[in-house]
């Protein structure tokens, strides 16, 4: 009886062992995608203006006055300051290094010209702290189409390599695709082209 059980176990184990010992080739396939800018978040600082009077700093312009002047200057370039939201988080994060009364505001816009207007705006006590660029997210179809192109590229690479080894490739064993629909703009980058990659494992015959 024990011999029968052992033989049955061996029979069922043979396919699994064969699968594990199968020769494979792992290839990284890639294709290019274009990152499209979607919106911009501009963070500005409004700060009390201080000047030196002898050995001490004294207030030249209060934060309230700086804010009122900024509101008027934004109005002159066609931007309503009411669209800005106050960034309490950034105020708390920067409070340890501030020696003057400050307030931080941010504006989210999809209009590049508005961003340019804010950058060029000259208003005492106001400065641009940061500009974040948000990229358009890929749709499910766009994500799949890019991965299919990358897999096709991987197959071509695998075939070329196998040919040099006097071998051929078989079925796909596995695909590792860790891409998401989120895209990112490279800081200070001048290129909007990025790589979309997929790792594919093929049988090697």
PDB file of C-alpha atoms in Angstrom:
ATOM      1  CA  UNK A   1       0.000   0.000   0.000  1.00  0.00           C
ATOM      2  CA  UNK A   2       2.837   2.357   0.873  1.00  0.00           C
ATOM      3  CA  UNK A   3       4.469   1.677  -2.517  1.00  0.00           C
ATOM      4  CA  UNK A   4       1.224   2.591  -4.307  1.00  0.00           C
ATOM      5  CA  UNK A   5       0.930   5.884  -2.384  1.00  0.00           C
ATOM      6  CA  UNK A   6       4.583   6.703  -3.134  1.00  0.00           C
ATOM      7  CA  UNK A   7       4.122   6.024  -6.863  1.00  0.00           C
ATOM      8  CA  UNK A   8       0.983   8.189  -7.001  1.00  0.00           C
ATOM      9  CA  UNK A   9       2.778  11.029  -5.239  1.00  0.00           C
ATOM     10  CA  UNK A  10       5.696  10.752  -7.664  1.00  0.00           C
ATOM     11  CA  UNK A  11       3.390  10.765 -10.695  1.00  0.00           C
ATOM     12  CA  UNK A  12       1.680  13.978  -9.556  1.00  0.00           C
ATOM     13  CA  UNK A  13       4.991  15.606  -8.631  1.00  0.00           C
ATOM     14  CA  UNK A  14       6.663  15.041 -12.035  1.00  0.00           C
ATOM     15  CA  UNK A  15       4.753  17.881 -13.867  1.00  0.00           C
ATOM     16  CA  UNK A  16       5.580  20.318 -11.058  1.00  0.00           C
ATOM     17  CA  UNK A  17       9.252  19.353 -11.139  1.00  0.00           C
ATOM     18  CA  UNK A  18       9.333  19.737 -14.918  1.00  0.00           C
ATOM     19  CA  UNK A  19       7.718  23.159 -14.631  1.00  0.00           C
ATOM     20  CA  UNK A  20      10.321  24.312 -12.107  1.00  0.00           C
ATOM     21  CA  UNK A  21      13.213  23.097 -14.278  1.00  0.00           C
ATOM     22  CA  UNK A  22      11.880  24.743 -17.427  1.00  0.00           C
ATOM     23  CA  UNK A  23      14.468  27.004 -19.122  1.00  0.00           C
ATOM     24  CA  UNK A  24      13.341  30.610 -19.266  1.00  0.00           C
ATOM     25  CA  UNK A  25      14.566  34.013 -20.358  1.00  0.00           C
ATOM     26  CA  UNK A  26      13.636  37.195 -18.488  1.00  0.00           C
ATOM     27  CA  UNK A  27      13.530  40.399 -20.550  1.00  0.00           C
ATOM     28  CA  UNK A  28      12.711  44.011 -19.766  1.00  0.00           C
ATOM     29  CA  UNK A  29      10.474  45.487 -22.468  1.00  0.00           C
ATOM     30  CA  UNK A  30       9.967  49.213 -22.836  1.00  0.00           C
ATOM     31  CA  UNK A  31       8.179  51.897 -24.771  1.00  0.00           C
ATOM     32  CA  UNK A  32       8.083  55.685 -24.593  1.00  0.00           C
ATOM     33  CA  UNK A  33       5.212  57.735 -23.198  1.00  0.00           C
ATOM     34  CA  UNK A  34       4.596  61.477 -23.163  1.00  0.00           C
ATOM     35  CA  UNK A  35       3.803  63.081 -19.821  1.00  0.00           C
ATOM     36  CA  UNK A  36       1.132  65.763 -20.155  1.00  0.00           C
ATOM     37  CA  UNK A  37       0.946  68.600 -17.618  1.00  0.00           C
ATOM     38  CA  UNK A  38      -2.516  68.945 -16.078  1.00  0.00           C
ATOM     39  CA  UNK A  39      -2.390  71.592 -13.346  1.00  0.00           C
ATOM     40  CA  UNK A  40      -0.057  73.754 -11.264  1.00  0.00           C
ATOM     41  CA  UNK A  41      -0.015  74.578  -7.557  1.00  0.00           C
ATOM     42  CA  UNK A  42       1.732  77.836  -6.693  1.00  0.00           C
ATOM     43  CA  UNK A  43       2.708  78.437  -3.052  1.00  0.00           C
ATOM     44  CA  UNK A  44       3.409  82.031  -2.003  1.00  0.00           C
ATOM     45  CA  UNK A  45       4.640  83.576   1.229  1.00  0.00           C
ATOM     46  CA  UNK A  46       3.437  86.882   2.665  1.00  0.00           C
ATOM     47  CA  UNK A  47       5.804  88.204   5.313  1.00  0.00           C
ATOM     48  CA  UNK A  48       6.077  91.169   7.587  1.00  0.00           C
ATOM     49  CA  UNK A  49       8.754  93.542   6.292  1.00  0.00           C
ATOM     50  CA  UNK A  50      11.490  94.372   8.786  1.00  0.00           C
ATOM     51  CA  UNK A  51      14.356  96.861   8.512  1.00  0.00           C
ATOM     52  CA  UNK A  52      17.404  97.492  10.662  1.00  0.00           C
ATOM     53  CA  UNK A  53      17.304 100.492  12.972  1.00  0.00           C
ATOM     54  CA  UNK A  54      20.682 100.622  14.592  1.00  0.00           C
ATOM     55  CA  UNK A  55      21.287  97.200  16.126  1.00  0.00           C
ATOM     56  CA  UNK A  56      17.683  95.985  16.011  1.00  0.00           C
ATOM     57  CA  UNK A  57      15.080  95.097  13.422  1.00  0.00           C
ATOM     58  CA  UNK A  58      11.893  97.120  13.399  1.00  0.00           C
ATOM     59  CA  UNK A  59       8.693  96.677  11.459  1.00  0.00           C
ATOM     60  CA  UNK A  60       8.505  98.626   8.219  1.00  0.00           C
ATOM     61  CA  UNK A  61       5.347  96.993   6.861  1.00  0.00           C
ATOM     62  CA  UNK A  62       2.909  94.848   8.842  1.00  0.00           C
ATOM     63  CA  UNK A  63       1.688  91.485   7.567  1.00  0.00           C
ATOM     64  CA  UNK A  64      -1.837  92.890   7.165  1.00  0.00           C
ATOM     65  CA  UNK A  65      -0.537  95.691   4.956  1.00  0.00           C
ATOM     66  CA  UNK A  66       1.571  93.227   2.932  1.00  0.00           C
ATOM     67  CA  UNK A  67      -1.562  91.134   2.399  1.00  0.00           C
ATOM     68  CA  UNK A  68      -3.695  94.133   1.372  1.00  0.00           C
ATOM     69  CA  UNK A  69      -1.034  95.298  -1.099  1.00  0.00           C
ATOM     70  CA  UNK A  70      -0.746  91.780  -2.549  1.00  0.00           C
ATOM     71  CA  UNK A  71      -4.525  91.585  -2.990  1.00  0.00           C
ATOM     72  CA  UNK A  72      -4.481  94.822  -4.986  1.00  0.00           C
ATOM     73  CA  UNK A  73      -1.485  93.762  -7.077  1.00  0.00           C
ATOM     74  CA  UNK A  74      -3.102  90.433  -7.921  1.00  0.00           C
ATOM     75  CA  UNK A  75      -6.278  92.280  -8.877  1.00  0.00           C
ATOM     76  CA  UNK A  76      -4.306  94.425 -11.319  1.00  0.00           C
ATOM     77  CA  UNK A  77      -3.105  91.328 -13.206  1.00  0.00           C
ATOM     78  CA  UNK A  78      -6.569  89.741 -13.249  1.00  0.00           C
ATOM     79  CA  UNK A  79      -6.221  87.228 -10.406  1.00  0.00           C
ATOM     80  CA  UNK A  80      -8.721  87.217  -7.532  1.00  0.00           C
ATOM     81  CA  UNK A  81      -6.858  86.613  -4.263  1.00  0.00           C
ATOM     82  CA  UNK A  82      -9.962  84.858  -2.889  1.00  0.00           C
ATOM     83  CA  UNK A  83      -8.976  81.874  -5.029  1.00  0.00           C
ATOM     84  CA  UNK A  84      -5.906  81.344  -2.847  1.00  0.00           C
ATOM     85  CA  UNK A  85      -6.204  78.993   0.117  1.00  0.00           C
ATOM     86  CA  UNK A  86      -4.184  79.365   3.274  1.00  0.00           C
ATOM     87  CA  UNK A  87      -1.546  76.680   3.854  1.00  0.00           C
ATOM     88  CA  UNK A  88      -1.641  76.188   7.618  1.00  0.00           C
ATOM     89  CA  UNK A  89       0.474  73.049   7.340  1.00  0.00           C
ATOM     90  CA  UNK A  90       3.341  74.930   5.653  1.00  0.00           C
ATOM     91  CA  UNK A  91       3.111  77.725   8.224  1.00  0.00           C
ATOM     92  CA  UNK A  92       3.502  75.198  11.044  1.00  0.00           C
ATOM     93  CA  UNK A  93       6.349  73.415   9.254  1.00  0.00           C
ATOM     94  CA  UNK A  94       8.286  76.668   8.733  1.00  0.00           C
ATOM     95  CA  UNK A  95       7.488  78.324  12.050  1.00  0.00           C
ATOM     96  CA  UNK A  96      10.728  77.184  13.713  1.00  0.00           C
ATOM     97  CA  UNK A  97      12.861  79.148  11.232  1.00  0.00           C
ATOM     98  CA  UNK A  98      10.789  82.338  10.970  1.00  0.00           C
ATOM     99  CA  UNK A  99      11.784  85.567  12.704  1.00  0.00           C
ATOM    100  CA  UNK A 100       8.924  87.546  11.253  1.00  0.00           C
ATOM    101  CA  UNK A 101       5.155  87.197  11.054  1.00  0.00           C
ATOM    102  CA  UNK A 102       4.267  85.132   7.982  1.00  0.00           C
ATOM    103  CA  UNK A 103       1.325  83.612   6.144  1.00  0.00           C
ATOM    104  CA  UNK A 104       1.383  81.089   3.297  1.00  0.00           C
ATOM    105  CA  UNK A 105      -1.183  80.685   0.532  1.00  0.00           C
ATOM    106  CA  UNK A 106      -1.513  78.391  -2.470  1.00  0.00           C
ATOM    107  CA  UNK A 107      -3.427  78.522  -5.735  1.00  0.00           C
ATOM    108  CA  UNK A 108      -4.224  75.573  -7.968  1.00  0.00           C
ATOM    109  CA  UNK A 109      -4.705  76.389 -11.641  1.00  0.00           C
ATOM    110  CA  UNK A 110      -4.525  74.740 -15.045  1.00  0.00           C
ATOM    111  CA  UNK A 111      -3.661  78.067 -16.674  1.00  0.00           C
ATOM    112  CA  UNK A 112       0.065  78.464 -17.413  1.00  0.00           C
ATOM    113  CA  UNK A 113      -0.347  82.184 -18.019  1.00  0.00           C
ATOM    114  CA  UNK A 114      -1.665  82.687 -14.493  1.00  0.00           C
ATOM    115  CA  UNK A 115       1.419  80.955 -13.130  1.00  0.00           C
ATOM    116  CA  UNK A 116       3.647  83.239 -15.191  1.00  0.00           C
ATOM    117  CA  UNK A 117       1.772  86.299 -13.905  1.00  0.00           C
ATOM    118  CA  UNK A 118       2.330  85.228 -10.287  1.00  0.00           C
ATOM    119  CA  UNK A 119       6.028  84.577 -10.896  1.00  0.00           C
ATOM    120  CA  UNK A 120       6.491  88.033 -12.442  1.00  0.00           C
ATOM    121  CA  UNK A 121       4.381  89.866  -9.856  1.00  0.00           C
ATOM    122  CA  UNK A 122       6.339  92.318  -7.715  1.00  0.00           C
ATOM    123  CA  UNK A 123       4.751  93.001  -4.346  1.00  0.00           C
ATOM    124  CA  UNK A 124       6.674  94.004  -1.213  1.00  0.00           C
ATOM    125  CA  UNK A 125       6.737  91.187   1.342  1.00  0.00           C
ATOM    126  CA  UNK A 126       5.491  88.564  -1.118  1.00  0.00           C
ATOM    127  CA  UNK A 127       7.547  85.752  -2.652  1.00  0.00           C
ATOM    128  CA  UNK A 128       6.920  82.531  -4.570  1.00  0.00           C
ATOM    129  CA  UNK A 129       8.002  79.606  -2.383  1.00  0.00           C
ATOM    130  CA  UNK A 130       7.261  76.621  -4.605  1.00  0.00           C
ATOM    131  CA  UNK A 131       5.497  75.508  -7.784  1.00  0.00           C
ATOM    132  CA  UNK A 132       4.262  71.932  -8.114  1.00  0.00           C
ATOM    133  CA  UNK A 133       3.302  70.495 -11.494  1.00  0.00           C
ATOM    134  CA  UNK A 134       0.601  67.819 -11.546  1.00  0.00           C
ATOM    135  CA  UNK A 135       0.542  65.495 -14.555  1.00  0.00           C
ATOM    136  CA  UNK A 136      -2.506  64.084 -16.277  1.00  0.00           C
ATOM    137  CA  UNK A 137      -3.277  60.536 -15.123  1.00  0.00           C
ATOM    138  CA  UNK A 138      -3.369  57.736 -17.666  1.00  0.00           C
ATOM    139  CA  UNK A 139      -6.689  56.049 -18.365  1.00  0.00           C
ATOM    140  CA  UNK A 140      -6.991  52.290 -17.945  1.00  0.00           C
ATOM    141  CA  UNK A 141      -6.944  51.826 -21.718  1.00  0.00           C
ATOM    142  CA  UNK A 142      -3.848  54.019 -22.136  1.00  0.00           C
ATOM    143  CA  UNK A 143      -2.072  52.051 -19.404  1.00  0.00           C
ATOM    144  CA  UNK A 144      -2.900  48.700 -21.029  1.00  0.00           C
ATOM    145  CA  UNK A 145      -1.913  49.922 -24.517  1.00  0.00           C
ATOM    146  CA  UNK A 146       1.496  51.052 -23.235  1.00  0.00           C
ATOM    147  CA  UNK A 147       2.079  47.721 -21.481  1.00  0.00           C
ATOM    148  CA  UNK A 148       1.156  45.793 -24.643  1.00  0.00           C
ATOM    149  CA  UNK A 149       3.732  47.824 -26.583  1.00  0.00           C
ATOM    150  CA  UNK A 150       6.336  47.126 -23.893  1.00  0.00           C
ATOM    151  CA  UNK A 151       5.540  43.388 -23.985  1.00  0.00           C
ATOM    152  CA  UNK A 152       5.923  43.395 -27.779  1.00  0.00           C
ATOM    153  CA  UNK A 153       9.315  45.045 -27.336  1.00  0.00           C
ATOM    154  CA  UNK A 154      10.270  42.422 -24.739  1.00  0.00           C
ATOM    155  CA  UNK A 155       9.288  39.621 -27.104  1.00  0.00           C
ATOM    156  CA  UNK A 156      11.447  41.070 -29.873  1.00  0.00           C
ATOM    157  CA  UNK A 157      14.423  41.361 -27.493  1.00  0.00           C
ATOM    158  CA  UNK A 158      13.914  37.790 -26.273  1.00  0.00           C
ATOM    159  CA  UNK A 159      13.723  36.454 -29.843  1.00  0.00           C
ATOM    160  CA  UNK A 160      16.917  38.290 -30.829  1.00  0.00           C
ATOM    161  CA  UNK A 161      18.795  36.988 -27.792  1.00  0.00           C
ATOM    162  CA  UNK A 162      17.493  33.429 -28.245  1.00  0.00           C
ATOM    163  CA  UNK A 163      18.512  33.463 -31.916  1.00  0.00           C
ATOM    164  CA  UNK A 164      22.099  34.289 -30.928  1.00  0.00           C
ATOM    165  CA  UNK A 165      21.993  31.237 -28.667  1.00  0.00           C
ATOM    166  CA  UNK A 166      20.534  29.010 -31.422  1.00  0.00           C
ATOM    167  CA  UNK A 167      17.323  28.739 -29.446  1.00  0.00           C
ATOM    168  CA  UNK A 168      13.727  29.930 -29.741  1.00  0.00           C
ATOM    169  CA  UNK A 169      11.264  31.363 -27.253  1.00  0.00           C
ATOM    170  CA  UNK A 170       7.983  29.758 -26.286  1.00  0.00           C
ATOM    171  CA  UNK A 171       4.975  30.883 -24.290  1.00  0.00           C
ATOM    172  CA  UNK A 172       4.945  33.707 -21.775  1.00  0.00           C
ATOM    173  CA  UNK A 173       5.623  32.332 -18.300  1.00  0.00           C
ATOM    174  CA  UNK A 174       5.037  35.521 -16.312  1.00  0.00           C
ATOM    175  CA  UNK A 175       4.593  39.283 -16.653  1.00  0.00           C
ATOM    176  CA  UNK A 176       5.598  41.815 -13.993  1.00  0.00           C
ATOM    177  CA  UNK A 177       3.915  45.162 -14.592  1.00  0.00           C
ATOM    178  CA  UNK A 178       4.255  47.644 -11.727  1.00  0.00           C
ATOM    179  CA  UNK A 179       3.151  50.728 -13.646  1.00  0.00           C
ATOM    180  CA  UNK A 180       0.349  52.923 -12.330  1.00  0.00           C
ATOM    181  CA  UNK A 181      -1.825  55.557 -13.939  1.00  0.00           C
ATOM    182  CA  UNK A 182      -0.032  58.314 -12.001  1.00  0.00           C
ATOM    183  CA  UNK A 183       2.652  60.242 -13.880  1.00  0.00           C
ATOM    184  CA  UNK A 184       5.325  62.601 -12.631  1.00  0.00           C
ATOM    185  CA  UNK A 185       7.116  65.557 -14.134  1.00  0.00           C
ATOM    186  CA  UNK A 186      10.859  65.457 -13.570  1.00  0.00           C
ATOM    187  CA  UNK A 187      12.142  68.438 -11.599  1.00  0.00           C
ATOM    188  CA  UNK A 188      13.869  70.936 -13.887  1.00  0.00           C
ATOM    189  CA  UNK A 189      13.471  68.446 -16.741  1.00  0.00           C
ATOM    190  CA  UNK A 190      13.169  69.667 -20.296  1.00  0.00           C
ATOM    191  CA  UNK A 191      11.848  66.391 -21.705  1.00  0.00           C
ATOM    192  CA  UNK A 192       8.263  65.149 -21.382  1.00  0.00           C
ATOM    193  CA  UNK A 193       9.179  61.686 -22.686  1.00  0.00           C
ATOM    194  CA  UNK A 194       9.487  58.856 -20.154  1.00  0.00           C
ATOM    195  CA  UNK A 195       9.948  55.086 -20.254  1.00  0.00           C
ATOM    196  CA  UNK A 196       7.102  52.653 -19.578  1.00  0.00           C
ATOM    197  CA  UNK A 197       8.633  49.276 -18.752  1.00  0.00           C
ATOM    198  CA  UNK A 198       7.396  45.708 -18.198  1.00  0.00           C
ATOM    199  CA  UNK A 199       9.387  42.600 -17.211  1.00  0.00           C
ATOM    200  CA  UNK A 200       8.391  39.476 -19.150  1.00  0.00           C
ATOM    201  CA  UNK A 201       9.538  35.859 -18.715  1.00  0.00           C
ATOM    202  CA  UNK A 202       9.416  33.540 -21.749  1.00  0.00           C
ATOM    203  CA  UNK A 203      10.067  29.835 -22.198  1.00  0.00           C
ATOM    204  CA  UNK A 204      13.433  29.188 -23.791  1.00  0.00           C
ATOM    205  CA  UNK A 205      13.544  26.177 -26.114  1.00  0.00           C
TER     206      UNK A 205
END
